[in-house]
PDB file of C-alpha atoms in Angstrom:
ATOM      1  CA  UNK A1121     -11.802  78.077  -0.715  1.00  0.00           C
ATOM      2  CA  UNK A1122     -10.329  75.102   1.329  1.00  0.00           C
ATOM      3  CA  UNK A1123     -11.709  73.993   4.545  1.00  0.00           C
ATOM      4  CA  UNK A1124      -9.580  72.066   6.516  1.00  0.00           C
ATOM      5  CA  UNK A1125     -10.467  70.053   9.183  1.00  0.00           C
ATOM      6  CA  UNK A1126      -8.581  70.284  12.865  1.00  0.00           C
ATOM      7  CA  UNK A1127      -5.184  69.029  12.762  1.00  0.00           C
ATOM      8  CA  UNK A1128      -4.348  65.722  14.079  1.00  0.00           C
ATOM      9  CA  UNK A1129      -7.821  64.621  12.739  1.00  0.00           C
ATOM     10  CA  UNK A1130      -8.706  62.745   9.591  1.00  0.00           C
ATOM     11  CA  UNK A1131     -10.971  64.559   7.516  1.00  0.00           C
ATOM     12  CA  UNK A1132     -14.472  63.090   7.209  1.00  0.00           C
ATOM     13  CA  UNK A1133     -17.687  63.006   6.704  1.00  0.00           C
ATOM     14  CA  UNK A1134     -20.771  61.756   8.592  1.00  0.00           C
ATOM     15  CA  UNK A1135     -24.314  61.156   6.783  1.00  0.00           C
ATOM     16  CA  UNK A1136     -27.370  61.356   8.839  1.00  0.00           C
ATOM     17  CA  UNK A1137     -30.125  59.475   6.335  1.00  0.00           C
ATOM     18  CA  UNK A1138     -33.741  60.389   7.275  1.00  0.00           C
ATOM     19  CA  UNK A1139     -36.209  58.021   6.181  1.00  0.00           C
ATOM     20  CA  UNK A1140     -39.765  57.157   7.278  1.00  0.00           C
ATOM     21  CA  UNK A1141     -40.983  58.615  10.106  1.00  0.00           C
ATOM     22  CA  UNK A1142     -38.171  60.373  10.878  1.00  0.00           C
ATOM     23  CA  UNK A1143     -35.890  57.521  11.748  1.00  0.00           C
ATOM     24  CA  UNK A1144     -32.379  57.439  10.739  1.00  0.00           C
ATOM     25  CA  UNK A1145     -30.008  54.717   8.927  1.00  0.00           C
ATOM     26  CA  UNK A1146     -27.462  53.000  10.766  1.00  0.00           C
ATOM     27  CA  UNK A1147     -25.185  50.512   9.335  1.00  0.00           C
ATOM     28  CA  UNK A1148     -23.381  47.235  10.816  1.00  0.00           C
ATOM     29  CA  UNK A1149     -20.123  46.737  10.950  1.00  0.00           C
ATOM     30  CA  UNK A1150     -18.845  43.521  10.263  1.00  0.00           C
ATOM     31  CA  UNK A1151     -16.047  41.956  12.342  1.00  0.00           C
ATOM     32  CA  UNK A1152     -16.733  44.252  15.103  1.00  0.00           C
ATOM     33  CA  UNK A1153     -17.728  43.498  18.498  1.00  0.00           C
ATOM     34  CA  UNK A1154     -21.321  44.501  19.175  1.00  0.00           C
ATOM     35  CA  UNK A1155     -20.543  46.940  20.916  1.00  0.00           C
ATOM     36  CA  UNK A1156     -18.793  48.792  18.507  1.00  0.00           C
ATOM     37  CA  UNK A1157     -20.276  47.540  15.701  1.00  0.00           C
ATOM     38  CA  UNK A1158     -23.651  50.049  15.033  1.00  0.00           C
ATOM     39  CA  UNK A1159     -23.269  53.625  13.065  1.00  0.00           C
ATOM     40  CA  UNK A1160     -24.470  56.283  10.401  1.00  0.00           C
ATOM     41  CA  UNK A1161     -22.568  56.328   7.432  1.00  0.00           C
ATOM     42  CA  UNK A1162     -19.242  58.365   7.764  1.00  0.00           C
ATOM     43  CA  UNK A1163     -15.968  58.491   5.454  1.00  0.00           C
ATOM     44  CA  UNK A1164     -12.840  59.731   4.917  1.00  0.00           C
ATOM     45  CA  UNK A1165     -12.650  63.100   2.568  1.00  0.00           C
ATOM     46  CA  UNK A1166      -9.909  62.300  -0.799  1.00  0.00           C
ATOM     47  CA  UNK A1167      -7.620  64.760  -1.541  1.00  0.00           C
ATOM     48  CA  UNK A1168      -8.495  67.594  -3.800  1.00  0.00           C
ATOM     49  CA  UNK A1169     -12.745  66.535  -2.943  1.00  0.00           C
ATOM     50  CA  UNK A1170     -15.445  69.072  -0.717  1.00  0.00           C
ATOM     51  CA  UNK A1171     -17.388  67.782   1.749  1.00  0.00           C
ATOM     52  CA  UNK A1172     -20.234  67.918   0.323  1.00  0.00           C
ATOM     53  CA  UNK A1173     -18.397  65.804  -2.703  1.00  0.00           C
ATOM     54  CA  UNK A1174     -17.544  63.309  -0.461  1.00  0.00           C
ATOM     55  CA  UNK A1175     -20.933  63.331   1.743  1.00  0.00           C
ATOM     56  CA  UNK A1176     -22.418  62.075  -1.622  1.00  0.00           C
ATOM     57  CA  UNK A1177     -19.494  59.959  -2.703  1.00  0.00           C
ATOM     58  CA  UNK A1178     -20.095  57.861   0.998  1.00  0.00           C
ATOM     59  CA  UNK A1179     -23.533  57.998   0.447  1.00  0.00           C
ATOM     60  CA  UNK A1180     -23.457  55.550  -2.752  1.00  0.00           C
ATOM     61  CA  UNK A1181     -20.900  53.641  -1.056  1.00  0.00           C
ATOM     62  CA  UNK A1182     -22.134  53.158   2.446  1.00  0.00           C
ATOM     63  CA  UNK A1183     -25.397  52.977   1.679  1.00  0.00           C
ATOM     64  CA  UNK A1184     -25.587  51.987  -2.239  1.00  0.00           C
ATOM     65  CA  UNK A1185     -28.264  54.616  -3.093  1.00  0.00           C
ATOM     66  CA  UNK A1186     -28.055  58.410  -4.371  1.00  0.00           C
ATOM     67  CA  UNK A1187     -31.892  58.711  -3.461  1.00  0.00           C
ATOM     68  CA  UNK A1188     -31.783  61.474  -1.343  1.00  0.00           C
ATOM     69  CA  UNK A1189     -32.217  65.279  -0.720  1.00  0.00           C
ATOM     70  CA  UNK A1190     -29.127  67.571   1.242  1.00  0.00           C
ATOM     71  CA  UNK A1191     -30.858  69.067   3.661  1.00  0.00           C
ATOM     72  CA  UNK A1192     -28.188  70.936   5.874  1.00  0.00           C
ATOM     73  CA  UNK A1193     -24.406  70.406   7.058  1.00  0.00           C
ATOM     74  CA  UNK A1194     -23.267  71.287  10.196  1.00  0.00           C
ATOM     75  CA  UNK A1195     -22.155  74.518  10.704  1.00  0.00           C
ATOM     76  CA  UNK A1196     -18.657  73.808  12.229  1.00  0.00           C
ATOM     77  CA  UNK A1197     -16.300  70.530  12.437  1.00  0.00           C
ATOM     78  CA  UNK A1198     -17.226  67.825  15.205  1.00  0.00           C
ATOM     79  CA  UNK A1199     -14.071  65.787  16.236  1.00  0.00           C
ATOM     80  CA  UNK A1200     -13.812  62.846  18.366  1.00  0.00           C
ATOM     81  CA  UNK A1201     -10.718  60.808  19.446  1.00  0.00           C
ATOM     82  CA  UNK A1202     -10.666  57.020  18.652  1.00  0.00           C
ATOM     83  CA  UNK A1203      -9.151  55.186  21.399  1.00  0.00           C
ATOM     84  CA  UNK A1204      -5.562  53.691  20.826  1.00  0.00           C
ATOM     85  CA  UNK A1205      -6.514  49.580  21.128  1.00  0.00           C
ATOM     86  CA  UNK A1206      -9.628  50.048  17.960  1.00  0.00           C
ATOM     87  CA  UNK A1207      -7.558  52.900  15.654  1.00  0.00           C
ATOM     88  CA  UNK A1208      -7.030  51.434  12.536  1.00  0.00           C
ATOM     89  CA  UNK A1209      -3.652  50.450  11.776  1.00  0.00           C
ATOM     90  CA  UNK A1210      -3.147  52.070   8.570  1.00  0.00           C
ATOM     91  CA  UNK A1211      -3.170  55.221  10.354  1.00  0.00           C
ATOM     92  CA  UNK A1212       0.320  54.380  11.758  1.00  0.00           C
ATOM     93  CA  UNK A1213      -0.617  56.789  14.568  1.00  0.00           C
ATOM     94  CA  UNK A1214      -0.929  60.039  12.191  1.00  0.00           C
ATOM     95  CA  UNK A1215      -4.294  61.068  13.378  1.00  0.00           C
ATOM     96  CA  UNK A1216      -5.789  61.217  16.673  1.00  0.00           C
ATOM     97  CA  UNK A1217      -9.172  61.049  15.834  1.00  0.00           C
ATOM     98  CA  UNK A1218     -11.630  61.940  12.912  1.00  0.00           C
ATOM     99  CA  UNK A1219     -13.052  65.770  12.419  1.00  0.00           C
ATOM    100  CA  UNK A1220     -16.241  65.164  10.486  1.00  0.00           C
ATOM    101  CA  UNK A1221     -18.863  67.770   8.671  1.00  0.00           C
ATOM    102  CA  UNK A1222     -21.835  65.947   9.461  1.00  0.00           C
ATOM    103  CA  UNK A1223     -24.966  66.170   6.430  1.00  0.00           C
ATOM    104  CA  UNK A1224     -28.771  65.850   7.138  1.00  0.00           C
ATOM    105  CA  UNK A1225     -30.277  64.218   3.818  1.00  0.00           C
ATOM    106  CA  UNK A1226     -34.186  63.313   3.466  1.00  0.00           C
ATOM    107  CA  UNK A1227     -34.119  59.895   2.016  1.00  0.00           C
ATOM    108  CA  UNK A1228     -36.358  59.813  -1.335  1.00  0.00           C
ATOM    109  CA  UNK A1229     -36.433  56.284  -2.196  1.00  0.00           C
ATOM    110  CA  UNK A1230     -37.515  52.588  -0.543  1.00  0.00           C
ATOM    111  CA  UNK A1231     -35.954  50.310   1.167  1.00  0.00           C
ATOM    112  CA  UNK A1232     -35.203  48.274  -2.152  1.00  0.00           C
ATOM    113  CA  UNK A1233     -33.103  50.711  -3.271  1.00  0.00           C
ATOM    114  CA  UNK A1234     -30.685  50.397  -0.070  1.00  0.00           C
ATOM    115  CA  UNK A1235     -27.665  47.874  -1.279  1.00  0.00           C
ATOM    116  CA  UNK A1236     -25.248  48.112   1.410  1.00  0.00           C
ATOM    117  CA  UNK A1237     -23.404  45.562  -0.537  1.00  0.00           C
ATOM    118  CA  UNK A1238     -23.072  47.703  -4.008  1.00  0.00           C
ATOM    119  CA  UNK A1239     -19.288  49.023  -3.349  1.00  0.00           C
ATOM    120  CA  UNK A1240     -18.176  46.353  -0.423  1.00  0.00           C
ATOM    121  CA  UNK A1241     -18.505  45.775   2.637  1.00  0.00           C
ATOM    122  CA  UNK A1242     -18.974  48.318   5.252  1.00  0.00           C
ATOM    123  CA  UNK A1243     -22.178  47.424   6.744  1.00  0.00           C
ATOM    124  CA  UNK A1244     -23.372  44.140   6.630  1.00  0.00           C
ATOM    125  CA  UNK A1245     -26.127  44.814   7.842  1.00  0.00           C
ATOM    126  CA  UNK A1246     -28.761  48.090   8.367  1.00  0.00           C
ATOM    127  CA  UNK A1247     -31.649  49.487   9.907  1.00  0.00           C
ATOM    128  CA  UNK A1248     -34.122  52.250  10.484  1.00  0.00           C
ATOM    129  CA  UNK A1249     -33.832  53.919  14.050  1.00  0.00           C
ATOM    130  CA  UNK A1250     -35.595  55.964  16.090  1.00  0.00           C
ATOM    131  CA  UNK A1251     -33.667  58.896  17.459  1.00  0.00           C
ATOM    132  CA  UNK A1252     -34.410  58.080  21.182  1.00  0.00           C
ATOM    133  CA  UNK A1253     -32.427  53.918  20.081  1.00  0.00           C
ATOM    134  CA  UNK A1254     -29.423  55.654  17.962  1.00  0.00           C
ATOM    135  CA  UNK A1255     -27.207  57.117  21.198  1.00  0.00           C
ATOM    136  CA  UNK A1256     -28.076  53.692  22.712  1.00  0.00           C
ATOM    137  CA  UNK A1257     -26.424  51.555  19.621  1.00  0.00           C
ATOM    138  CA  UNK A1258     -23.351  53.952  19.213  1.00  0.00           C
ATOM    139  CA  UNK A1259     -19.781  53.008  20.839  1.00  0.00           C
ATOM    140  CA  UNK A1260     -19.566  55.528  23.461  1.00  0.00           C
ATOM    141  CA  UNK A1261     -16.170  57.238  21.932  1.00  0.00           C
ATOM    142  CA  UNK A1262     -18.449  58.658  19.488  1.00  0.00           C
ATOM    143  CA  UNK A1263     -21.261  59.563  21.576  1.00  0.00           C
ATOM    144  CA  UNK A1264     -20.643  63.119  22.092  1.00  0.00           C
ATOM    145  CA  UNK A1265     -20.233  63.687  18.572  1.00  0.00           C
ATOM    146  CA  UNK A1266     -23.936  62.060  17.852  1.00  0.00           C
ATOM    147  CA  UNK A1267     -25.174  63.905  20.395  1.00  0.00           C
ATOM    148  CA  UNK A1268     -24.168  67.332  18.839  1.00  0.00           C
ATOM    149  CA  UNK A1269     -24.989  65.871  15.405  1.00  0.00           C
ATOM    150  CA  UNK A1270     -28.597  65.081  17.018  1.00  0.00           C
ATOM    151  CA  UNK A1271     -28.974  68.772  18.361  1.00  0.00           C
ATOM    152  CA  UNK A1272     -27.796  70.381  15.173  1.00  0.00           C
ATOM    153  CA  UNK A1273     -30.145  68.658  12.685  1.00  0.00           C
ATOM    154  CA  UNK A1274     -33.186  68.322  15.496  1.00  0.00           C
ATOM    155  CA  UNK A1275     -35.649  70.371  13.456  1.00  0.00           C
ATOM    156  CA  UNK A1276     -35.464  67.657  10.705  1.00  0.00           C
ATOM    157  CA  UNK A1277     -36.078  65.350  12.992  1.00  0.00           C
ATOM    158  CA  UNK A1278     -39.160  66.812  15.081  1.00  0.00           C
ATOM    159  CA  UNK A1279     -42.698  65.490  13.175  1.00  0.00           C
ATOM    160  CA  UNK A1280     -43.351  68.941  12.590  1.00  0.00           C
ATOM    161  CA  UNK A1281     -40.940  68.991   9.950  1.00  0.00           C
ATOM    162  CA  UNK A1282     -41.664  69.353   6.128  1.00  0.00           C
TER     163      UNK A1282
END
């Protein structure tokens, strides 16, 4: 069964890593302005690969580890428009935005085995956050879509969780 993402929206995925205490990864993009330059790990879906396929695929790239536990996707596809003057110019104006199945995974190793550097250079740079920081460190084009990423998965989050 395919599931296809909304048109005018590049397929992706978004990767919510909880690790100690609850807090979740964020990466740091290089070359960015600060202000853009703080988020979870997120990728486009290939051709002919799930999203859970490439949830995991990201996850060894963005984040250079495998040590984790799926949790949950989100039920539905999130979508969020990236402003014209920071779209990437490979997209030659094909997409609008990015619709994204977002995945809650329980992180299951240390921080050793985090090499943000294993498959390039996304992030140069990484951190645990609380949830309360994350909204503050995200470029506010992809707010909303953290925001309904943070509601969705909130149980995971809550110290009453398993």
């Amino acid at each position: 069964m395919k599931i296809a993402a909304p048109e005018l929206y590049r397929p992706n995925v978004g990767l919510m890593l909880i690790g100690p205490e609850r807090r979740v990864f964020v990466g740091h993009r290089p070359r960015m302005p600060p202000e853009l330059a703080w988020q979870m790990p997120q990728g486009g879906i290939d051709k002919g690969e799930t999203p859970v396929e490439a949830a995991c695929r990201e996850l060894g790239e963005e984040v250079g580890t495998i040590k984790a536990l799926l949790l949950r996707e989100t039920r539905g596809w999130l979508k969020y428009d990236v402003p014209a003057d920071v779209a990437p110019v490979y997209w030659k104006g094909k997409w609008r935005g990015q619709a994204q199945k977002w995945f809650a995974l329980a992180f299951t190793g240390t921080d050793a085995d985090i090499d943000i550097a294993a498959h390039g250079d996304e992030f140069d740079g990484w951190k645990w956050v609380s949830v309360r920081e994350l909204l503050d460190l995200i470029v506010p084009f992809k707010r909303e879509v953290y925001q309904a990423v943070l509601k969705e998965f909130a149980d995971l989050l809550s110290p009453a969780s398993p």
